[in-house]
Amino acid sequence: MSKDHIDVNYVAELARLSLSHEESETFQKQIEEILVYVEKLNELDTSNIQPTANPSPILDPIREDIIKDSIPRESFLNIAPETINNQLKVPKVIE
Amino acid sequence: MSLNTKSITELRKLLVNREITPLEIINDLEQAITANDRKINAYISYDFDQARKAAASADLSLPLGGIPIGIKDNINTIGQPCTCASQILADSYTSPYDATVITKLKAAGAIPLGRMNMDEFAMGSTTANSSIKITNNPHDLSRSPGGSSGGSAAAVAAHTAIATLGSDTGGSIRQPASHCGIIGLKPSYGRVSRYGLVAFASSLDQIGPCSKTVKDAALILNAICGHDEMDATSLRAETPDFTANLTNGIKGLKLGLPKEYFSDQIDPNITKTLNVAIDILKNAGAEIVNISLPHTQYAVATYYIIAPAEASSNLSRFDGIRYGNRAKQNSNLINLYKDSRSQGFGSEVKRRIILGTYALSSGYDHKYYEKAQKVRTLIRNDFTTAFQTVDAILTPVAPTTAPKHGLNTDNPLKEYLADTCTIAANLAGIPAISVPVGKDESNLPIGIQILAPHLGEDIMLQTAHTLEQNL
């Protein structure tokens, strides 16, 4: 883990964020500091340790696939930023 | 009659004896909120008409019949806003469905009333990251109530709510509860369904109550627990009556004091007050045992990889397409995503999305996310080992009492380090509760944290109740 790899503008692009000049300067400094701090995890030898993704054992997440009524389509169209013909409207994707 | 100052337990007695009606509780709350919330700012919004309608038809035979409950503004309640204290959802979003906890509260007779302020998307520990308003600590208005469930805790302390729901990803219920002098409970991971909670870090998030008494917290837990097929992490564990064993006492229980939590980083006034509480538990018949949780010092670093990583993934749903605010005048899709997100999210949210995206990006995912998940195993193992010799663990909730507003605004790392006492419970998935035990010289509340093994809420509540009754 080393701080010299992060370029916040590049990572922001991956995360679909655009940063102002001021934001990118501040974040660059702050996130570098955080990355230096988390380097302390390397003090620990974890070569034989299994990662924990879920802190409690999932017993049985599978359920019967039963057809049920769902939340009405209108409820979601009502909160959409832009709709057209009862569908979500987005800018042109293919030229 | 100032019904707003009473506990759920007291109100339920009055309701069942027909001495009061649910409408009178709503009226008293409205009066208290109108008079005091402009100083506290615990509420983002409220709808008394909706609450009155529900009160008029409340079924008093149900366990929470007629009791209004404030809801953190990241839990969907049908027909109400759910802003997450973010500009990306403010003014444009009305919940089209009820979260499972809301369905369950309603089924238990409770009335959702009011949307509680929070740090934006629950990211923060002061509630100052709210893009809507700053909540003040009722004990000292120049101080933070803690966070992220700062509105939920402050309203209970200010008697502008009877009880509330919060969410806890790294201490967001327990730390504000401690700073505001009330009860705050984070259940075991998997106890309470998160369906309808706006996800922050899915392997850590739990919903839980803020309340005036331990028994009230148990009553709410009774209502919101249980398996839900809408949340794949929800456990099929049996849901006991959490009020049943409250008065059983703690004779013979072994309570552990982990040396790593009683370090010199903790304000000596807090240590002093905690020692008094520990003596009370000893006198009530518990055996106090010194223990060690050796990987404690790695918890903050582990958390600040895992939580932002999961957040960066969860918050990708806010794209300006399906709901929330959309940036104006966009010719192409990518710019629409970028502008909507950049205008909608505040600094802390952006910072964590960038940190999390980096920790998950190609070439760094093993270095950061997987490494943190492995250290998480070590932290979890510490607790497993400790609970072989003790029934519950006692620690501080926070290294200081409520901080002044604006203390670490420019230093996020410093603010993260203040979470040092609470985040291990989320990493390990175990239940934990904050119980007020005293005040410091400035008259600011101090809480003690009681942690129990996974699904060990009964022992935790029994210990908390015994402490509360003997203070």
Coordinates of C-alpha atoms in Angstrom, one line a residue:
Chain A
M1 CA 0.0 0.0 0.0
S2 CA 1.6 3.2 -1.0
K3 CA 0.2 6.6 -1.4
D4 CA 2.0 7.5 -4.6
H5 CA -0.5 5.8 -6.9
I6 CA -3.7 7.7 -6.3
D7 CA -4.7 10.4 -8.8
V8 CA -8.0 11.6 -7.5
N9 CA -9.1 13.1 -10.8
Y10 CA -8.6 9.8 -12.6
V11 CA -10.4 7.9 -9.8
A12 CA -13.2 10.5 -9.8
E13 CA -13.6 9.9 -13.5
L14 CA -14.1 6.2 -12.8
A15 CA -16.7 7.0 -10.2
R16 CA -18.5 9.4 -12.6
L17 CA -17.7 12.5 -10.5
S18 CA -16.2 15.7 -11.8
L19 CA -14.2 17.7 -9.2
S20 CA -13.5 21.4 -9.1
H21 CA -9.9 22.4 -8.9
E22 CA -10.2 23.2 -5.2
E23 CA -11.9 19.8 -4.5
S24 CA -9.3 17.8 -6.3
E25 CA -6.5 19.5 -4.4
T26 CA -8.1 19.1 -1.0
F27 CA -9.2 15.5 -1.7
Q28 CA -5.7 14.6 -3.1
K29 CA -4.1 15.6 0.2
Q30 CA -6.8 14.2 2.5
I31 CA -7.0 10.8 0.8
E32 CA -3.2 10.5 0.7
E33 CA -3.2 11.0 4.4
I34 CA -5.9 8.3 4.9
L35 CA -4.0 5.9 2.6
V36 CA -0.8 6.4 4.7
Y37 CA -2.8 5.7 7.8
V38 CA -4.4 2.4 6.5
E39 CA -0.9 1.2 5.6
K40 CA -0.8 0.0 9.2
L41 CA -2.8 -3.0 8.1
N42 CA 0.4 -4.3 6.4
E43 CA 1.9 -4.8 9.9
L44 CA -0.2 -7.9 10.1
D45 CA 0.6 -11.1 8.3
T46 CA -2.7 -12.3 6.9
S47 CA -1.4 -14.9 4.4
N48 CA -3.3 -17.7 6.1
I49 CA -6.4 -15.7 7.0
Q50 CA -9.7 -16.1 5.2
P51 CA -11.4 -12.7 4.3
T52 CA -14.7 -11.9 6.0
A53 CA -17.3 -10.6 3.5
N54 CA -20.3 -11.1 5.7
P55 CA -20.0 -11.0 9.5
S56 CA -22.8 -13.5 10.2
P57 CA -23.2 -16.9 8.5
I58 CA -25.8 -16.8 5.8
L59 CA -28.0 -19.7 6.6
D60 CA -30.4 -19.9 3.7
P61 CA -30.8 -16.9 1.4
I62 CA -32.7 -18.9 -1.2
R63 CA -36.5 -18.6 -1.3
E64 CA -39.3 -20.0 -3.5
D65 CA -39.8 -18.0 -6.6
I66 CA -43.4 -17.0 -6.2
I67 CA -45.1 -14.5 -8.5
K68 CA -46.5 -11.7 -6.5
D69 CA -47.8 -8.2 -7.1
S70 CA -45.0 -5.6 -7.1
I71 CA -45.0 -1.9 -6.4
P72 CA -47.0 -0.2 -9.2
R73 CA -45.0 1.1 -12.1
E74 CA -46.6 4.6 -11.7
S75 CA -45.1 4.9 -8.3
F76 CA -41.6 4.9 -9.8
L77 CA -42.5 6.9 -12.9
N78 CA -43.8 9.6 -10.5
I79 CA -40.4 10.1 -8.9
A80 CA -38.3 9.9 -12.1
P81 CA -36.6 13.1 -13.1
E82 CA -37.9 12.9 -16.7
T83 CA -40.3 10.6 -18.4
I84 CA -41.8 10.2 -21.9
N85 CA -44.6 7.8 -22.9
N86 CA -44.5 6.2 -19.5
Q87 CA -40.8 5.5 -19.8
L88 CA -37.7 7.0 -18.3
K89 CA -36.2 9.6 -20.6
V90 CA -32.4 9.8 -21.1
P91 CA -30.1 11.8 -23.4
K92 CA -29.3 10.2 -26.7
V93 CA -27.0 7.2 -26.1
I94 CA -26.2 6.2 -29.7
E95 CA -25.5 8.8 -32.4
Chain B
M1 CA -49.6 16.7 30.6
S2 CA -46.3 16.9 28.6
L3 CA -46.8 13.4 27.2
N4 CA -43.7 14.1 25.0
T5 CA -41.4 13.6 28.0
K6 CA -42.7 10.1 28.8
S7 CA -41.2 6.8 27.8
I8 CA -43.0 4.3 25.5
T9 CA -43.6 2.1 28.5
E10 CA -45.3 4.9 30.5
L11 CA -47.4 6.0 27.5
R12 CA -48.5 2.5 26.7
K13 CA -49.8 2.1 30.2
L14 CA -51.8 5.4 30.0
L15 CA -53.1 4.4 26.5
V16 CA -54.2 0.9 27.6
N17 CA -55.9 2.4 30.7
R18 CA -57.7 4.8 28.3
E19 CA -56.3 7.8 30.3
I20 CA -54.9 9.3 27.1
T21 CA -55.4 9.0 23.4
P22 CA -52.7 8.7 20.7
L23 CA -53.9 12.0 19.4
E24 CA -53.0 13.7 22.6
I25 CA -49.4 12.3 22.3
I26 CA -49.2 13.7 18.8
N27 CA -50.5 17.1 20.0
D28 CA -47.9 17.3 22.8
L29 CA -45.2 16.3 20.4
E30 CA -46.3 19.0 17.9
Q31 CA -46.2 21.6 20.7
A32 CA -42.7 20.5 21.8
I33 CA -41.4 20.4 18.2
T34 CA -42.8 23.8 17.3
A35 CA -41.4 25.3 20.5
N36 CA -37.9 23.6 20.5
D37 CA -36.9 22.1 17.2
R38 CA -35.8 25.5 15.8
K39 CA -33.0 25.4 18.4
I40 CA -32.2 21.7 18.0
N41 CA -32.9 21.1 14.3
A42 CA -33.3 17.4 14.8
Y43 CA -36.1 17.1 12.2
I44 CA -35.7 17.5 8.4
S45 CA -39.4 17.3 7.9
Y46 CA -42.6 16.1 9.6
D47 CA -46.2 15.6 8.6
F48 CA -48.6 15.9 11.6
D49 CA -51.7 15.4 9.4
Q50 CA -50.5 12.0 8.3
A51 CA -49.6 11.1 11.8
R52 CA -53.0 12.2 13.1
K53 CA -54.8 10.1 10.6
A54 CA -52.8 7.1 11.7
A55 CA -53.4 8.0 15.4
A56 CA -57.2 8.1 14.8
S57 CA -57.2 4.5 13.8
A58 CA -54.4 3.2 16.0
D59 CA -55.0 -0.3 17.5
L60 CA -54.1 0.0 21.2
S61 CA -54.1 -3.7 21.7
L62 CA -50.8 -3.9 19.7
P63 CA -47.4 -3.8 21.5
L64 CA -46.6 -0.3 20.2
G65 CA -50.2 0.8 19.6
G66 CA -50.5 4.6 19.4
I67 CA -46.8 5.3 19.8
P68 CA -45.2 7.9 17.4
I69 CA -41.7 7.0 16.3
G70 CA -39.3 9.3 14.5
I71 CA -37.5 7.8 11.5
K72 CA -33.9 8.6 10.3
D73 CA -34.2 10.2 6.9
N74 CA -32.6 7.2 5.1
I75 CA -35.4 4.7 5.8
N76 CA -38.2 4.7 3.2
T77 CA -41.7 5.4 4.5
I78 CA -44.4 5.4 1.9
G79 CA -45.7 8.9 1.0
Q80 CA -42.9 10.7 2.9
P81 CA -39.6 12.2 1.7
C82 CA -36.4 10.3 2.2
T83 CA -33.6 12.8 1.6
C84 CA -30.6 11.0 3.3
A85 CA -29.8 14.7 4.1
S86 CA -28.4 14.9 0.5
Q87 CA -29.2 17.4 -2.3
I88 CA -29.4 14.5 -4.7
L89 CA -32.7 13.4 -3.1
A90 CA -33.9 16.7 -1.4
D91 CA -37.2 18.0 -2.8
S92 CA -37.5 15.4 -5.5
Y93 CA -38.1 12.1 -3.9
T94 CA -41.1 10.7 -2.2
S95 CA -40.9 7.0 -1.0
P96 CA -43.0 4.7 -3.2
Y97 CA -42.8 1.9 -0.6
D98 CA -42.3 1.1 3.1
A99 CA -39.0 -0.3 4.4
T100 CA -39.5 -3.6 6.2
V101 CA -38.9 -1.9 9.6
I102 CA -41.6 0.6 8.8
T103 CA -44.1 -2.2 7.8
K104 CA -43.2 -4.0 11.0
L105 CA -43.5 -0.9 13.2
K106 CA -46.9 -0.2 11.6
A107 CA -48.0 -3.8 12.2
A108 CA -47.0 -3.3 15.9
G109 CA -49.3 -0.2 16.0
A110 CA -46.6 2.5 15.9
I111 CA -47.0 5.7 14.0
P112 CA -44.0 6.9 12.0
L113 CA -43.8 10.7 12.7
G114 CA -41.0 12.9 11.4
R115 CA -37.8 12.5 9.4
M116 CA -34.6 12.8 11.5
N117 CA -31.5 14.7 10.4
M118 CA -28.3 12.8 9.7
D119 CA -24.9 13.1 8.1
E120 CA -25.4 12.9 4.3
F121 CA -25.9 9.2 3.5
A122 CA -24.9 8.4 7.1
M123 CA -21.3 9.3 6.4
G124 CA -20.0 11.2 9.4
S125 CA -20.0 11.3 13.2
T126 CA -21.3 14.9 13.9
T127 CA -24.4 15.3 11.7
A128 CA -22.6 18.4 10.3
N129 CA -22.3 16.6 7.0
S130 CA -26.1 17.1 6.5
S131 CA -26.6 19.2 3.4
I132 CA -29.9 20.4 4.9
K133 CA -29.3 21.7 8.4
I134 CA -26.9 21.4 11.4
T135 CA -28.3 19.7 14.4
N136 CA -27.4 21.0 17.8
N137 CA -26.8 19.0 21.0
P138 CA -29.7 19.6 23.4
H139 CA -27.3 19.6 26.3
D140 CA -25.2 22.4 24.8
L141 CA -26.3 24.0 21.5
S142 CA -22.8 25.0 20.6
R143 CA -21.9 21.3 20.3
S144 CA -22.6 18.4 17.9
P145 CA -25.1 15.8 18.9
G146 CA -22.8 13.2 17.3
G147 CA -23.7 11.2 14.3
S148 CA -24.6 10.1 11.9
S149 CA -28.0 9.5 13.6
G150 CA -27.7 12.9 15.3
G151 CA -31.3 14.0 14.7
S152 CA -32.6 10.6 16.0
A153 CA -30.6 11.0 19.2
A154 CA -31.1 14.7 19.8
A155 CA -34.8 14.6 19.4
V156 CA -35.2 11.8 22.0
A157 CA -32.9 13.8 24.4
A158 CA -34.8 17.0 23.8
H159 CA -38.2 15.2 24.3
T160 CA -39.2 16.2 20.8
A161 CA -39.6 12.5 20.0
I162 CA -40.6 9.6 22.2
A163 CA -38.2 7.2 20.4
T164 CA -36.6 7.0 17.0
L165 CA -35.0 4.7 14.5
G166 CA -31.4 5.2 13.4
S167 CA -28.9 3.3 11.4
D168 CA -25.5 2.2 12.5
T169 CA -22.6 1.4 10.2
G170 CA -19.7 2.2 12.4
G171 CA -21.3 3.6 15.6
S172 CA -23.9 5.9 14.1
I173 CA -26.6 5.0 16.6
R174 CA -24.4 4.4 19.7
Q175 CA -22.1 7.5 19.5
P176 CA -24.9 10.1 19.2
A177 CA -26.8 8.3 21.9
S178 CA -23.8 8.6 24.1
H179 CA -23.3 12.3 23.3
C180 CA -27.0 13.0 23.9
G181 CA -27.4 11.0 27.0
I182 CA -30.0 8.4 25.8
I183 CA -30.1 4.7 24.9
G184 CA -28.9 3.6 21.4
L185 CA -28.8 0.0 20.2
K186 CA -27.2 -1.6 17.2
P187 CA -28.6 -5.2 16.8
S188 CA -26.6 -8.2 15.6
Y189 CA -25.9 -8.2 11.9
G190 CA -28.8 -10.1 10.2
R191 CA -31.3 -9.4 13.1
V192 CA -33.2 -6.6 11.4
S193 CA -34.0 -6.3 7.7
R194 CA -32.4 -3.5 5.8
Y195 CA -34.9 -3.6 2.9
G196 CA -35.8 0.1 2.4
L197 CA -32.8 1.5 4.2
V198 CA -30.7 3.4 1.7
A199 CA -27.6 1.3 1.7
F200 CA -24.2 2.8 2.8
A201 CA -22.0 -0.2 3.6
S202 CA -24.0 -3.4 3.2
S203 CA -21.7 -5.7 5.2
L204 CA -21.9 -3.3 8.2
D205 CA -25.3 -1.5 8.2
Q206 CA -27.9 -2.3 10.8
I207 CA -31.1 -0.4 11.8
G208 CA -31.8 0.1 15.5
P209 CA -33.6 2.2 18.1
C210 CA -32.8 5.4 20.0
S211 CA -34.9 5.6 23.2
K212 CA -35.2 7.0 26.7
T213 CA -35.0 3.6 28.5
V214 CA -33.6 0.2 27.9
K215 CA -37.0 -1.4 28.0
D216 CA -38.2 1.0 25.3
A217 CA -35.3 -0.1 23.1
A218 CA -36.2 -3.8 23.7
L219 CA -39.9 -3.0 22.8
I220 CA -38.8 -1.5 19.5
L221 CA -36.4 -4.3 18.8
N222 CA -39.2 -6.8 19.4
A223 CA -41.2 -5.0 16.7
I224 CA -38.5 -4.6 14.0
C225 CA -36.6 -8.0 14.3
G226 CA -37.2 -11.1 12.2
H227 CA -36.4 -12.8 8.9
D228 CA -37.3 -10.9 5.7
E229 CA -37.1 -12.5 2.3
M230 CA -36.4 -9.0 0.9
D231 CA -33.0 -8.9 2.6
A232 CA -30.7 -11.8 1.7
T233 CA -28.6 -11.2 4.8
S234 CA -31.6 -11.4 7.1
L235 CA -31.3 -14.3 9.5
R236 CA -33.9 -17.0 10.2
A237 CA -33.0 -16.7 13.9
E238 CA -35.8 -17.0 16.4
T239 CA -37.0 -13.6 17.7
P240 CA -37.4 -13.8 21.5
D241 CA -39.3 -11.3 23.6
F242 CA -36.4 -9.0 24.4
T243 CA -38.3 -7.5 27.4
A244 CA -38.7 -11.0 29.1
N245 CA -35.3 -11.2 30.9
L246 CA -34.7 -7.5 31.6
T247 CA -35.3 -7.9 35.3
N248 CA -33.4 -11.1 35.8
G249 CA -30.3 -9.4 37.1
I250 CA -26.7 -10.1 36.3
K251 CA -25.6 -12.3 39.2
G252 CA -22.7 -14.5 38.1
L253 CA -22.4 -12.9 34.7
K254 CA -18.8 -12.4 33.5
L255 CA -18.2 -8.9 32.1
G256 CA -14.9 -8.3 30.2
L257 CA -12.9 -5.0 30.2
P258 CA -10.6 -5.0 27.2
K259 CA -7.4 -3.1 28.0
E260 CA -7.1 -1.8 24.5
Y261 CA -10.3 0.3 25.0
F262 CA -9.2 1.9 28.2
S263 CA -6.2 3.6 26.8
D264 CA -4.8 7.1 27.4
Q265 CA -6.7 8.3 24.3
I266 CA -9.9 8.2 26.4
D267 CA -10.7 11.4 28.3
P268 CA -9.9 10.7 32.0
N269 CA -13.3 12.1 33.0
I270 CA -14.9 9.4 30.9
T271 CA -12.8 6.6 32.4
K272 CA -13.6 7.9 35.9
T273 CA -17.4 7.8 35.2
L274 CA -17.2 4.4 33.5
N275 CA -15.4 3.0 36.6
V276 CA -18.3 4.1 38.7
A277 CA -20.7 2.2 36.4
I278 CA -18.5 -0.8 36.4
D279 CA -18.6 -0.9 40.2
I280 CA -22.4 -0.7 40.1
L281 CA -22.4 -3.8 37.9
K282 CA -20.0 -5.5 40.2
N283 CA -22.2 -4.8 43.2
A284 CA -25.1 -6.1 41.3
G285 CA -23.3 -9.5 41.2
A286 CA -21.3 -9.5 38.0
E287 CA -17.7 -10.7 37.9
I288 CA -15.4 -8.2 36.2
V289 CA -12.7 -9.8 34.1
N290 CA -9.7 -8.1 32.4
I291 CA -9.5 -9.2 28.8
S292 CA -7.6 -8.3 25.6
L293 CA -8.9 -7.7 22.0
P294 CA -5.4 -7.5 20.4
H295 CA -6.4 -6.3 17.0
T296 CA -8.4 -3.3 18.2
Q297 CA -5.9 -0.8 16.9
Y298 CA -6.5 -2.0 13.3
A299 CA -10.3 -1.5 13.4
V300 CA -10.4 2.1 12.1
A301 CA -8.1 1.4 9.2
T302 CA -10.1 -1.8 8.3
Y303 CA -13.3 0.1 8.5
Y304 CA -12.2 3.1 6.4
I305 CA -11.4 0.7 3.5
I306 CA -14.4 -1.6 3.7
A307 CA -17.1 1.1 4.3
P308 CA -16.0 3.5 1.5
A309 CA -15.5 0.5 -0.9
E310 CA -19.0 -0.7 -0.3
A311 CA -20.4 2.8 -0.4
S312 CA -18.8 3.6 -3.7
S313 CA -20.7 0.6 -5.1
N314 CA -24.0 1.3 -3.4
L315 CA -24.0 5.0 -4.3
S316 CA -23.5 4.3 -8.0
R317 CA -27.4 4.0 -8.1
F318 CA -27.6 7.8 -7.8
D319 CA -27.1 8.6 -11.4
G320 CA -29.9 11.2 -12.2
I321 CA -31.8 8.6 -14.3
R322 CA -34.4 6.8 -12.3
Y323 CA -34.9 9.0 -9.2
G324 CA -33.3 11.9 -7.4
N325 CA -32.2 15.2 -8.9
R326 CA -31.0 15.3 -12.5
A327 CA -28.5 18.0 -13.6
K328 CA -30.0 20.3 -16.2
Q329 CA -28.9 20.7 -19.9
N330 CA -27.0 17.5 -20.6
S331 CA -26.3 16.5 -24.2
N332 CA -24.8 13.1 -23.3
L333 CA -25.3 10.4 -20.8
I334 CA -21.9 10.4 -19.2
N335 CA -22.1 14.1 -18.5
L336 CA -25.5 13.7 -17.1
Y337 CA -24.2 11.1 -14.6
K338 CA -21.2 13.2 -13.7
D339 CA -23.1 16.5 -13.3
S340 CA -26.0 15.0 -11.4
R341 CA -23.6 13.3 -9.0
S342 CA -21.2 16.1 -8.6
Q343 CA -24.0 18.7 -7.9
G344 CA -25.9 16.3 -5.7
F345 CA -23.3 14.8 -3.4
G346 CA -21.5 16.8 -0.6
S347 CA -17.7 16.7 0.1
E348 CA -17.6 13.8 2.5
V349 CA -19.7 11.6 0.2
K350 CA -17.4 12.4 -2.8
R351 CA -14.3 11.8 -0.7
R352 CA -15.6 8.3 0.4
I353 CA -16.7 7.4 -3.1
I354 CA -13.2 8.2 -4.5
L355 CA -11.4 6.4 -1.6
G356 CA -13.7 3.4 -2.1
T357 CA -13.5 3.4 -5.9
Y358 CA -9.7 3.4 -5.5
A359 CA -9.7 0.6 -3.0
L360 CA -11.7 -1.5 -5.4
S361 CA -10.0 -0.5 -8.6
S362 CA -8.1 -3.0 -10.7
G363 CA -4.7 -3.7 -9.2
Y364 CA -5.6 -2.3 -5.8
D365 CA -8.6 -4.4 -4.8
H366 CA -6.4 -7.2 -3.2
K367 CA -4.1 -4.6 -1.6
Y368 CA -6.9 -2.8 0.1
Y369 CA -10.3 -4.3 0.1
E370 CA -9.2 -7.9 0.5
K371 CA -6.5 -7.1 3.0
A372 CA -9.1 -5.2 5.1
Q373 CA -11.5 -8.1 4.9
K374 CA -8.7 -10.4 6.2
V375 CA -7.9 -8.1 9.1
R376 CA -11.7 -8.0 9.7
T377 CA -11.5 -11.8 10.3
L378 CA -8.8 -11.2 12.9
I379 CA -10.9 -8.6 14.7
R380 CA -13.9 -10.9 14.6
N381 CA -11.8 -13.7 16.0
D382 CA -10.7 -11.5 18.9
F383 CA -14.4 -11.3 20.0
T384 CA -15.0 -15.0 19.4
T385 CA -12.1 -15.8 21.7
A386 CA -13.1 -13.2 24.3
F387 CA -16.7 -14.5 24.4
Q388 CA -15.4 -17.9 25.4
T389 CA -14.6 -16.5 28.8
V390 CA -17.0 -13.5 29.2
D391 CA -20.7 -13.0 28.7
A392 CA -20.5 -9.4 27.6
I393 CA -17.9 -6.7 27.2
L394 CA -17.8 -3.1 28.6
T395 CA -16.1 -0.2 26.8
P396 CA -16.3 3.5 26.3
V397 CA -18.5 4.7 23.4
A398 CA -16.3 7.6 22.4
P399 CA -13.0 9.0 23.5
T400 CA -14.5 12.4 24.3
T401 CA -17.9 13.8 25.1
A402 CA -19.8 15.8 22.5
P403 CA -17.4 18.0 20.5
K404 CA -17.8 21.7 19.6
H405 CA -19.3 22.3 16.2
G406 CA -16.7 22.5 13.4
L407 CA -13.8 20.8 15.3
N408 CA -12.4 18.5 12.6
T409 CA -14.0 20.0 9.5
D410 CA -10.8 20.0 7.5
N411 CA -9.3 16.8 8.9
P412 CA -11.4 13.8 8.0
L413 CA -8.8 11.3 9.3
K414 CA -9.0 12.9 12.8
E415 CA -12.8 12.6 12.7
Y416 CA -12.5 8.9 11.6
L417 CA -10.2 8.2 14.6
A418 CA -13.0 9.2 17.0
D419 CA -14.9 6.1 15.8
T420 CA -12.3 3.9 17.4
C421 CA -14.6 2.4 20.2
T422 CA -17.7 1.7 18.1
I423 CA -16.6 0.3 14.7
A424 CA -15.4 -3.1 15.8
A425 CA -18.9 -4.2 16.7
N426 CA -20.0 -3.6 13.1
L427 CA -16.9 -5.3 11.7
A428 CA -17.6 -8.3 14.0
G429 CA -21.4 -8.2 13.4
I430 CA -22.2 -8.3 17.1
P431 CA -24.8 -6.3 19.0
A432 CA -23.9 -3.3 21.1
I433 CA -25.7 -0.7 23.2
S434 CA -24.9 2.7 24.6
V435 CA -26.2 3.4 28.0
P436 CA -25.9 6.9 29.7
V437 CA -24.0 6.6 33.0
G438 CA -23.1 10.2 34.0
K439 CA -21.9 13.6 32.9
D440 CA -18.5 15.3 32.7
E441 CA -17.6 18.7 34.3
S442 CA -19.3 20.6 31.5
N443 CA -22.5 18.6 32.2
L444 CA -22.2 16.7 28.9
P445 CA -23.5 13.1 28.9
I446 CA -21.2 10.1 29.0
G447 CA -22.2 6.6 27.8
I448 CA -20.9 3.1 28.4
Q449 CA -20.9 0.5 25.6
I450 CA -22.0 -3.0 26.3
L451 CA -21.2 -5.6 23.6
A452 CA -22.5 -9.2 23.4
P453 CA -21.9 -12.2 21.2
H454 CA -23.8 -12.4 17.9
L455 CA -27.5 -12.8 18.6
G456 CA -26.8 -12.2 22.3
E457 CA -29.1 -9.1 22.7
D458 CA -30.8 -10.7 25.7
I459 CA -27.7 -10.7 27.9
M460 CA -26.7 -7.2 26.6
L461 CA -30.2 -5.8 27.5
Q462 CA -30.2 -7.5 30.8
T463 CA -26.9 -5.9 31.7
A464 CA -28.0 -2.5 30.4
H465 CA -31.3 -2.6 32.3
T466 CA -29.5 -3.6 35.6
L467 CA -27.1 -0.7 35.1
E468 CA -29.9 1.8 34.3
Q469 CA -31.9 0.7 37.4
N470 CA -28.9 1.0 39.8
L471 CA -27.4 4.3 38.7

